[in-house]
């Protein structure tokens, strides 16, 4: 049987409770060497979290205190042999997943000892690589808890050089291959340490003979790939320290793109995540003077093919990797921003040569002296069309690419226009400038990147000069649409609007285009006739009777959408805690059935990782105390300081009316899916008296409205030849008298 010691001193200081537990269970040693741990959550119970972790019915375990464990780990790391150090490092990694240990380990210069181990350990055999792998993992875990901004205090030339050597080593690359993807914080840590039997822990569930059970260890043949954590460390060094970029890139460069790219397409997604994050850090760094040269170096090392492989592996749950892919797309397309903001200069010989090439490649001797046939607004000042920024010089670069790479098609388009009536000619230069401007808008090149976006376009990584190739396809689309519309010169802006809609339908469709051929076929599937059909449907929807019916139905259906959002909140969900929350990893939350209280709790073990019942969630937040909801992607200034670095993050601002503290606090959430993020932010808005208005809510409301209106129209639309009027019919005048008579014959 098992002896249970019941804690009866709930209001006493924890140190007294631990001391009484030692006496009751005959555990010797200084009281400061022992601590209580919530067996279910795996968290040490402290004075700060005791109300949450030491509630009624909680099963606690008497464990070696974080202070004691940290002291012993530091002692072993500083005095023992490499074999014992390797075994202890596994313990450090396991313990470092708990905030209290990481804090104590850092206070006792544990990080200093880890750095010394990393510096002195060579990279030549499996045993040395194991030491490096666990040392790097422990370093990243502890620094993640303590604060990544502290990297500047521990970095030096020797450490940076060693980190880059690890990344470049063949041993590191071989370790990555074949190892399954794993998160740093949830890695399965193996241990063969037999020293654990020497009273490192002691369960309150003591055996009846009073002897402590030895800690049973699990064995696992694989250790984490050391490149994964070396890349993470270098990324932090570049982003968080002023000298980090110079240390990495100053000639001779310690780390080149070729050394990093190899990890992007690997089966280990965590390595790919950190490799791409490091490339983005180097690419976007303010000291990166020649971004185009850096990107050309990436292209020489097949970055595009590696990105294509990575995109095929990414799932909707891989939010962090999606963020880095989105950032890389922004940086890649951003290379065109300077050209788009620069007008064409008539004094620039190279730019004038581009213009001359347009005429030479397109016009035969019959038209060789005619600039007007190319569609310039002003043939005497041919730079006039390129003065508006954007697209400015970028439009001329696109035209030059099209002329050189698609010469036959360019000549065919220009000569075809010259054979038409002047009023029916599609002006090539003017249309090309418009197309360059449309693509610049569609690809959001001018938009500032806020660091928490997850949307990206796979087609961007399908070719080296993707913007120019997209232009080459779209400018031909413009020409075809012009003729399909039987447009005249005066209809130019109408054609631009249609092409804009066509691009919208392709780029924002459910299926993401992955290459140029997909792009071409997608554009062919939305000809002008389809745009026209949709516009006619839109006009029908905008008729006055339909508008009035929609106005009557919308409030009722909006309430239905709102109720559904509240139902989702009642069911509850599990969220990730932000990096700034050093003590917790997960947050469980659900709404009470009366919609007055949010119940939540941290790090609760539940079946299938689902939200437990309300009575198992210890914390409460009154809905009336909620002051607002902050979306992390909208408050970029606070992202770095608060750890709000997820596009699926949001925070509830509240001030508890039941306490004397009137300061505003936040309860932070990181949703695991986009749908969960939209449902919960909508639900919180509904609780505050607003309507659900996220994109998904708008889609649901639109779908319900369309279905309800169609149902209302069924009987009417069955009458052949009946058309809904555009306006409400006029009421007939009052008759002279009301002497009505019905003839039954």
PDB file of C-alpha atoms in Angstrom, residues 337-356 358 371 376 378 381-400 429 432-433 436:
ATOM      1  CA  UNK A 337      10.581  48.476 -53.771  1.00  0.00           C
ATOM      2  CA  UNK A 338      13.432  50.906 -54.478  1.00  0.00           C
ATOM      3  CA  UNK A 339      12.909  50.647 -58.254  1.00  0.00           C
ATOM      4  CA  UNK A 340       9.150  51.121 -57.849  1.00  0.00           C
ATOM      5  CA  UNK A 341       9.746  54.316 -55.888  1.00  0.00           C
ATOM      6  CA  UNK A 342      12.247  55.722 -58.418  1.00  0.00           C
ATOM      7  CA  UNK A 343      11.020  57.615 -61.525  1.00  0.00           C
ATOM      8  CA  UNK A 344      12.740  56.982 -64.846  1.00  0.00           C
ATOM      9  CA  UNK A 345      15.503  59.504 -65.541  1.00  0.00           C
ATOM     10  CA  UNK A 346      15.860  60.798 -69.120  1.00  0.00           C
ATOM     11  CA  UNK A 347      19.562  61.438 -68.426  1.00  0.00           C
ATOM     12  CA  UNK A 348      20.237  57.817 -67.525  1.00  0.00           C
ATOM     13  CA  UNK A 349      21.745  56.100 -70.571  1.00  0.00           C
ATOM     14  CA  UNK A 350      20.980  52.585 -69.348  1.00  0.00           C
ATOM     15  CA  UNK A 351      17.299  53.387 -68.828  1.00  0.00           C
ATOM     16  CA  UNK A 352      17.044  55.091 -72.215  1.00  0.00           C
ATOM     17  CA  UNK A 353      18.637  52.016 -73.806  1.00  0.00           C
ATOM     18  CA  UNK A 354      15.827  49.911 -72.321  1.00  0.00           C
ATOM     19  CA  UNK A 355      13.258  52.149 -74.007  1.00  0.00           C
ATOM     20  CA  UNK A 356      15.076  51.976 -77.317  1.00  0.00           C
ATOM     21  CA  UNK A 358      11.345  48.122 -76.801  1.00  0.00           C
ATOM     22  CA  UNK A 371       7.063  55.624 -81.275  1.00  0.00           C
ATOM     23  CA  UNK A 376       3.281  56.105 -75.054  1.00  0.00           C
ATOM     24  CA  UNK A 378       3.721  61.430 -74.966  1.00  0.00           C
ATOM     25  CA  UNK A 381       8.817  62.759 -73.569  1.00  0.00           C
ATOM     26  CA  UNK A 382       8.815  58.980 -73.342  1.00  0.00           C
ATOM     27  CA  UNK A 383       9.727  58.993 -69.636  1.00  0.00           C
ATOM     28  CA  UNK A 384       6.422  60.641 -68.736  1.00  0.00           C
ATOM     29  CA  UNK A 385       4.607  57.293 -68.365  1.00  0.00           C
ATOM     30  CA  UNK A 386       7.209  56.200 -65.789  1.00  0.00           C
ATOM     31  CA  UNK A 387       7.110  59.204 -63.471  1.00  0.00           C
ATOM     32  CA  UNK A 388       4.341  57.983 -61.178  1.00  0.00           C
ATOM     33  CA  UNK A 389       5.729  55.980 -58.258  1.00  0.00           C
ATOM     34  CA  UNK A 390       4.921  53.204 -57.849  1.00  0.00           C
ATOM     35  CA  UNK A 391       5.613  51.570 -60.294  1.00  0.00           C
ATOM     36  CA  UNK A 392       8.208  54.042 -61.707  1.00  0.00           C
ATOM     37  CA  UNK A 393      11.413  52.394 -62.867  1.00  0.00           C
ATOM     38  CA  UNK A 394      10.047  48.937 -61.930  1.00  0.00           C
ATOM     39  CA  UNK A 395       7.569  49.156 -64.830  1.00  0.00           C
ATOM     40  CA  UNK A 396      10.400  49.830 -67.281  1.00  0.00           C
ATOM     41  CA  UNK A 397      12.401  46.897 -65.868  1.00  0.00           C
ATOM     42  CA  UNK A 398       9.361  44.637 -66.333  1.00  0.00           C
ATOM     43  CA  UNK A 399       8.913  45.797 -69.933  1.00  0.00           C
ATOM     44  CA  UNK A 400      12.613  45.227 -70.629  1.00  0.00           C
ATOM     45  CA  UNK A 429       3.383  50.969 -72.675  1.00  0.00           C
ATOM     46  CA  UNK A 432       2.324  47.637 -69.044  1.00  0.00           C
ATOM     47  CA  UNK A 433       2.732  50.443 -66.499  1.00  0.00           C
ATOM     48  CA  UNK A 436       3.176  46.642 -62.972  1.00  0.00           C
TER      49      UNK A 436
END
